[in-house]
Coordinates of C-alpha atoms in Angstrom, one line a residue:
X30 CA 19.8 69.1 146.9
X31 CA 20.9 68.6 150.5
X32 CA 24.6 68.9 150.9
X33 CA 26.4 67.7 154.1
X34 CA 29.2 70.1 154.8
X35 CA 32.1 69.8 157.3
X36 CA 34.0 73.0 157.3
X37 CA 35.6 73.4 160.8
X38 CA 38.3 76.1 160.1
X39 CA 37.7 79.8 159.8
X40 CA 39.6 79.9 156.6
X41 CA 37.5 77.0 155.2
X42 CA 34.3 79.1 155.8
X43 CA 35.7 82.0 153.9
X44 CA 36.2 79.7 151.0
X45 CA 32.7 78.2 151.6
X46 CA 31.2 81.7 151.5
X47 CA 32.6 82.2 148.0
X48 CA 31.5 78.7 146.9
X49 CA 27.9 79.3 148.1
X50 CA 27.6 82.2 145.7
X51 CA 27.8 79.8 142.8
X52 CA 25.4 77.1 144.2
X53 CA 21.8 77.1 143.1
X54 CA 19.2 78.4 145.5
X55 CA 17.8 74.9 146.0
X56 CA 21.1 73.6 147.6
X57 CA 20.7 73.4 151.3
X58 CA 23.8 73.2 153.5
X59 CA 23.7 70.8 156.5
X60 CA 26.4 69.9 159.0
X61 CA 29.3 72.0 160.4
X62 CA 30.0 75.5 159.1
X63 CA 29.7 79.2 160.1
X64 CA 26.2 80.1 161.2
X65 CA 26.2 83.1 158.8
X66 CA 25.9 80.5 155.9
X67 CA 22.8 78.7 157.3
X68 CA 21.7 76.6 160.2
X69 CA 24.7 74.4 161.2
X70 CA 24.6 71.4 163.6
X71 CA 27.1 73.2 165.7
X72 CA 28.5 76.8 165.8
X73 CA 32.2 77.0 165.0
X74 CA 33.0 78.5 168.4
X75 CA 32.2 75.2 170.1
X76 CA 34.8 73.5 168.0
X77 CA 37.8 75.8 168.9
X78 CA 40.8 74.0 170.3
X79 CA 43.6 75.7 172.2
X80 CA 46.5 73.3 172.7
X81 CA 47.0 69.6 173.2
X82 CA 45.3 69.4 176.6
X83 CA 42.2 71.0 175.3
X84 CA 42.2 68.6 172.3
X85 CA 42.3 65.6 174.7
X86 CA 39.4 67.0 176.8
X87 CA 37.3 67.4 173.6
X88 CA 38.0 64.0 172.2
X89 CA 34.6 62.5 173.3
X90 CA 32.8 65.5 171.8
X91 CA 34.5 65.0 168.4
X92 CA 33.7 61.3 168.3
X93 CA 30.1 62.1 169.0
X94 CA 30.1 64.9 166.4
X95 CA 31.5 62.4 163.8
X96 CA 28.7 59.9 164.6
X97 CA 26.1 62.7 164.3
X98 CA 27.4 63.7 160.9
X99 CA 27.4 60.1 159.7
X100 CA 23.7 59.9 160.7
X101 CA 22.9 63.3 159.1
X102 CA 24.5 62.2 155.9
X103 CA 21.7 59.6 155.5
X104 CA 19.3 62.4 154.6
X105 CA 21.8 64.3 152.3
X106 CA 22.4 63.8 148.6
X107 CA 26.2 64.5 148.6
X108 CA 29.0 65.3 151.1
X109 CA 31.5 68.2 151.0
X110 CA 34.6 68.0 153.3
X111 CA 36.9 71.0 153.6
X112 CA 40.4 70.9 155.0
X113 CA 40.7 69.7 158.7
X114 CA 42.1 66.3 157.6
X115 CA 42.6 65.2 161.3
X116 CA 38.8 65.1 161.5
X117 CA 37.6 64.8 158.0
X118 CA 39.6 61.9 156.8
X119 CA 38.3 59.6 159.6
X120 CA 34.8 61.0 158.9
X121 CA 35.2 60.2 155.2
X122 CA 36.1 56.6 156.1
X123 CA 33.0 56.2 158.3
X124 CA 30.8 57.7 155.5
X125 CA 32.2 55.4 152.9
X126 CA 31.6 52.4 155.1
X127 CA 28.0 53.4 155.9
X128 CA 27.1 54.8 152.4
X129 CA 29.4 53.2 149.8
X130 CA 27.6 54.8 146.9
X131 CA 27.3 58.3 148.3
X132 CA 29.4 61.0 146.5
X133 CA 32.0 62.4 148.9
X134 CA 33.8 65.5 147.6
X135 CA 37.0 66.8 149.3
X136 CA 37.9 70.5 148.8
X137 CA 41.1 72.0 150.2
X138 CA 43.1 68.7 150.3
X139 CA 45.6 67.8 153.1
X140 CA 49.1 68.9 152.1
X141 CA 50.3 65.4 151.5
X142 CA 52.9 66.8 149.1
X143 CA 54.7 68.3 152.2
X144 CA 54.3 65.4 154.7
X145 CA 52.1 62.4 155.6
X146 CA 52.0 61.2 152.0
X147 CA 50.0 58.1 153.1
X148 CA 47.0 60.4 153.2
X149 CA 46.9 60.2 149.4
X150 CA 45.8 56.6 149.5
X151 CA 43.1 57.3 152.1
X152 CA 41.7 60.2 150.1
X153 CA 41.6 58.1 146.9
X154 CA 39.9 55.2 148.8
X155 CA 37.3 57.1 150.8
X156 CA 36.4 60.0 148.4
X157 CA 34.7 60.2 145.1
X158 CA 36.1 63.6 143.9
X159 CA 39.1 65.5 145.0
X160 CA 39.3 69.3 144.4
X161 CA 42.9 70.4 144.3
X162 CA 43.9 74.0 144.7
X163 CA 47.5 73.5 143.8
X164 CA 48.6 72.7 140.2
X165 CA 51.3 70.2 141.0
X166 CA 49.3 68.3 143.7
X167 CA 47.8 65.7 141.3
X168 CA 51.2 64.3 140.5
X169 CA 51.1 62.3 143.8
X170 CA 47.8 60.6 142.9
X171 CA 47.4 57.4 141.0
X172 CA 43.7 57.7 140.4
X173 CA 43.9 60.7 138.1
X174 CA 40.2 60.6 137.3
X175 CA 39.3 61.5 140.9
X176 CA 41.5 64.6 141.2
X177 CA 40.9 68.0 139.5
X178 CA 42.8 71.2 139.7
X179 CA 40.0 73.7 140.3
X180 CA 42.0 76.9 140.8
X181 CA 42.9 78.7 144.0
X182 CA 40.3 80.2 146.4
X183 CA 42.4 83.3 147.1
X184 CA 42.0 84.3 143.5
X185 CA 38.2 84.5 144.2
X186 CA 38.7 86.4 147.5
X187 CA 41.3 89.0 146.4
X188 CA 39.7 91.4 144.0
X189 CA 42.5 93.9 143.3
X190 CA 46.1 93.2 142.3
X191 CA 49.1 95.6 141.9
X192 CA 50.2 96.2 138.4
X193 CA 52.8 98.8 139.3
X194 CA 54.8 99.9 142.3
X195 CA 53.6 102.8 144.4
X196 CA 55.1 104.7 147.4
X197 CA 52.2 104.9 149.9
X198 CA 54.3 105.4 153.0
X199 CA 52.5 102.5 154.6
X200 CA 54.2 99.5 156.1
X201 CA 52.1 96.4 157.1
X202 CA 52.9 94.1 160.0
X203 CA 51.2 90.6 160.3
X204 CA 52.5 88.7 163.3
X205 CA 50.2 85.7 162.8
X206 CA 47.2 84.6 164.9
X207 CA 48.8 82.1 167.4
X208 CA 50.0 83.3 170.8
X209 CA 53.5 82.1 170.3
X210 CA 53.8 83.8 166.9
X211 CA 52.5 87.1 168.2
X212 CA 54.7 87.2 171.3
X213 CA 57.8 86.2 169.3
X214 CA 57.3 88.8 166.6
X215 CA 56.1 91.9 168.4
X216 CA 59.4 93.0 170.0
X217 CA 61.1 92.9 166.6
X218 CA 58.2 94.7 165.0
X219 CA 58.3 97.5 167.6
X220 CA 62.0 97.9 166.8
X221 CA 61.3 98.1 163.1
X222 CA 58.5 100.7 163.6
X223 CA 60.8 102.8 165.7
X224 CA 63.6 102.7 163.1
X225 CA 61.6 103.2 159.9
X226 CA 60.7 106.9 160.1
X227 CA 58.0 108.9 158.3
X228 CA 55.9 105.9 157.5
X229 CA 52.5 104.7 158.8
X230 CA 52.9 101.4 160.5
X231 CA 49.7 99.2 160.1
X232 CA 49.4 96.2 162.5
X233 CA 46.9 93.5 161.5
X234 CA 45.0 92.1 164.5
X235 CA 42.1 89.6 163.9
X236 CA 38.7 90.7 164.9
X237 CA 38.3 87.8 167.3
X238 CA 40.8 89.1 169.8
X239 CA 39.5 91.3 172.6
X240 CA 41.3 94.1 174.5
X241 CA 42.5 91.8 177.3
X242 CA 44.1 89.4 174.8
X243 CA 45.7 92.2 172.8
X244 CA 47.2 93.8 175.9
X245 CA 48.6 90.4 177.1
X246 CA 50.1 89.1 173.9
X247 CA 50.7 92.1 171.6
X248 CA 51.9 94.4 174.4
X249 CA 52.6 98.1 173.5
X250 CA 50.9 98.8 170.2
X251 CA 51.1 102.6 170.4
X252 CA 53.5 102.8 167.4
X253 CA 50.9 101.2 165.1
X254 CA 47.6 101.9 163.4
X255 CA 45.4 98.9 164.0
X256 CA 43.4 97.2 161.3
X257 CA 41.7 93.8 160.7
X258 CA 41.2 94.2 156.9
X259 CA 44.4 92.4 155.7
X260 CA 43.5 92.5 151.9
X261 CA 42.8 96.2 151.9
X262 CA 46.0 97.0 153.9
X263 CA 48.1 94.7 151.7
X264 CA 46.9 96.5 148.6
X265 CA 47.8 99.9 150.1
X266 CA 51.1 98.9 151.8
X267 CA 54.5 99.4 150.0
X268 CA 56.1 96.7 152.1
X269 CA 55.2 94.1 154.7
X270 CA 56.7 92.1 157.6
X271 CA 54.7 88.9 157.6
X272 CA 54.7 85.7 159.7
X273 CA 54.5 82.5 157.8
X274 CA 51.1 81.4 156.8
X275 CA 48.4 82.1 154.2
X276 CA 49.0 85.8 154.6
X277 CA 52.4 85.4 152.8
X278 CA 50.6 83.9 149.7
X279 CA 48.0 86.7 149.8
X280 CA 50.8 89.3 149.8
X281 CA 52.7 87.6 147.0
X282 CA 49.5 87.4 144.9
X283 CA 48.5 91.0 145.5
X284 CA 52.0 92.1 144.7
X285 CA 53.1 93.7 148.0
X286 CA 56.9 93.2 148.6
X287 CA 57.5 91.6 152.0
X288 CA 59.8 89.5 154.1
X289 CA 58.6 86.3 155.8
X290 CA 59.6 85.3 159.3
X291 CA 58.6 82.3 161.5
X292 CA 59.4 81.7 165.2
X293 CA 57.9 78.5 166.6
X294 CA 58.4 76.4 169.8
X295 CA 61.8 74.6 169.3
X296 CA 60.3 71.1 169.3
X297 CA 57.6 72.1 166.7
X298 CA 60.2 73.7 164.4
X299 CA 62.5 70.6 164.8
X300 CA 59.6 68.2 164.0
X301 CA 58.6 70.3 161.0
X302 CA 62.0 70.4 159.5
X303 CA 62.4 66.6 160.2
X304 CA 59.2 65.6 158.3
X305 CA 58.8 68.4 155.7
X306 CA 61.5 67.9 153.0
X307 CA 61.1 71.1 151.1
X308 CA 63.6 74.0 150.7
X309 CA 60.9 76.6 151.6
X310 CA 58.1 77.1 154.0
X311 CA 56.3 80.1 152.4
X312 CA 53.5 78.8 150.0
X313 CA 54.4 81.2 147.2
X314 CA 58.0 80.1 147.3
X315 CA 57.0 76.4 147.3
X316 CA 54.7 77.0 144.3
X317 CA 57.4 78.8 142.3
X318 CA 60.0 76.2 143.3
X319 CA 57.7 73.4 142.0
X320 CA 57.3 75.3 138.7
X321 CA 61.0 75.8 138.3
X322 CA 61.1 79.5 139.2
X323 CA 63.1 81.4 141.8
X324 CA 61.7 82.3 145.2
X325 CA 59.8 85.6 145.5
X326 CA 60.6 86.5 149.1
X327 CA 63.2 85.9 151.8
X328 CA 62.5 83.5 154.7
X329 CA 63.9 83.9 158.2
X330 CA 63.4 81.3 160.9
X331 CA 63.9 81.0 164.7
X332 CA 67.1 82.9 165.8
X333 CA 67.4 84.5 162.3
X334 CA 64.3 86.6 163.1
X335 CA 66.1 89.7 164.2
X336 CA 65.7 93.4 163.7
X337 CA 68.9 93.5 161.7
X338 CA 67.9 90.7 159.2
X339 CA 64.3 92.0 158.6
X340 CA 65.4 95.6 158.3
X341 CA 68.2 94.8 155.9
X342 CA 65.7 92.9 153.7
X343 CA 63.4 95.9 153.8
X344 CA 66.2 98.2 152.6
X345 CA 67.6 95.9 150.0
X346 CA 64.7 94.0 148.4
X347 CA 64.3 94.4 144.6
X348 CA 60.7 95.5 144.4
X349 CA 60.5 95.4 140.6
X350 CA 61.6 91.8 140.6
X351 CA 59.1 91.0 143.3
X352 CA 56.2 92.6 141.3
X353 CA 57.1 90.7 138.1
X354 CA 57.3 87.4 140.0
X355 CA 54.0 88.1 141.6
X356 CA 52.4 88.3 138.1
X357 CA 54.1 84.9 137.2
X358 CA 52.6 83.4 140.4
X359 CA 49.1 84.6 139.5
X360 CA 49.5 83.1 136.0
X361 CA 50.6 79.8 137.5
X362 CA 47.5 79.5 139.7
X363 CA 45.4 80.7 136.8
X364 CA 42.0 81.4 138.4
X365 CA 39.7 81.1 141.4
X366 CA 38.2 77.8 142.4
X367 CA 34.7 78.5 143.7
X368 CA 32.7 78.2 140.5
X369 CA 34.5 75.0 139.4
X370 CA 33.8 73.4 142.8
X371 CA 30.2 74.4 142.6
X372 CA 29.9 72.9 139.2
X373 CA 31.4 69.6 140.5
X374 CA 28.9 69.5 143.4
X375 CA 26.0 70.2 141.1
X376 CA 27.0 67.9 138.2

């Protein structure tokens, strides 16, 4: 089988790596993905976009890439689209027009339950099978036969979970991966590391950042031990200070008590609050809210992200309640998704 794949995000390729373990040896990947998984049409580094201006400059390239993938699909048996709805939904439309009978599978669906609900109709119209990683997601879809809850990929990728609380004297700090997030969190993180004595302060810095980037955006990191293995450090940490994103769900699933914070550009935060009609931003809190449960962690935004607020939550959080709710969250998501998606592709 030749499988056309479009996985443009780093996170998508982590999920694709797990998925590939369950595909038969005769399944050949073609298209866009990390070069460690085969021979892609383009390496992911050529697809990186930094800001609106860069996106405009690369528009012609992405139109050309879309057309190349449509041509390549002609020699493939099936199509797998992962995340990146800004590119993959228009691609799905072109593929459906060109090959009306070709099976198009979408894995890691756009978060239409949060905003842009019209994408649901496009997904149903252009795709054959929809692989949902969120239990409540299917409620929005009218063509129920197309959508399947396959499990959540993090339950494939996290291999150890906390069953009891331990005092390891390790505190983990995860300021995100975007420049704005990093700059806006590091001053507060330095204050926390200075105040919280007799602990090892672990700062997660992605591998992709070089020394020049770290010096410019992270500033003084002398108070921290540096690591890029977030799962390992989350398992060992007794508490975490974490910027909004997938990392908050990882910590909640592993069972590491933490407080979430988010500082964005004012216009981005305003637009987000305008369009996203949910009481929470953290994925774990959203999942629990949708299942009728209480939030697992506190959320602080914008001007609320202060040393005092984060420190008070560190001192006052009920860690036993957090751990028990973590187990409820794991039960809610049930299992990993990789094998189920592989079975759908190979059926």
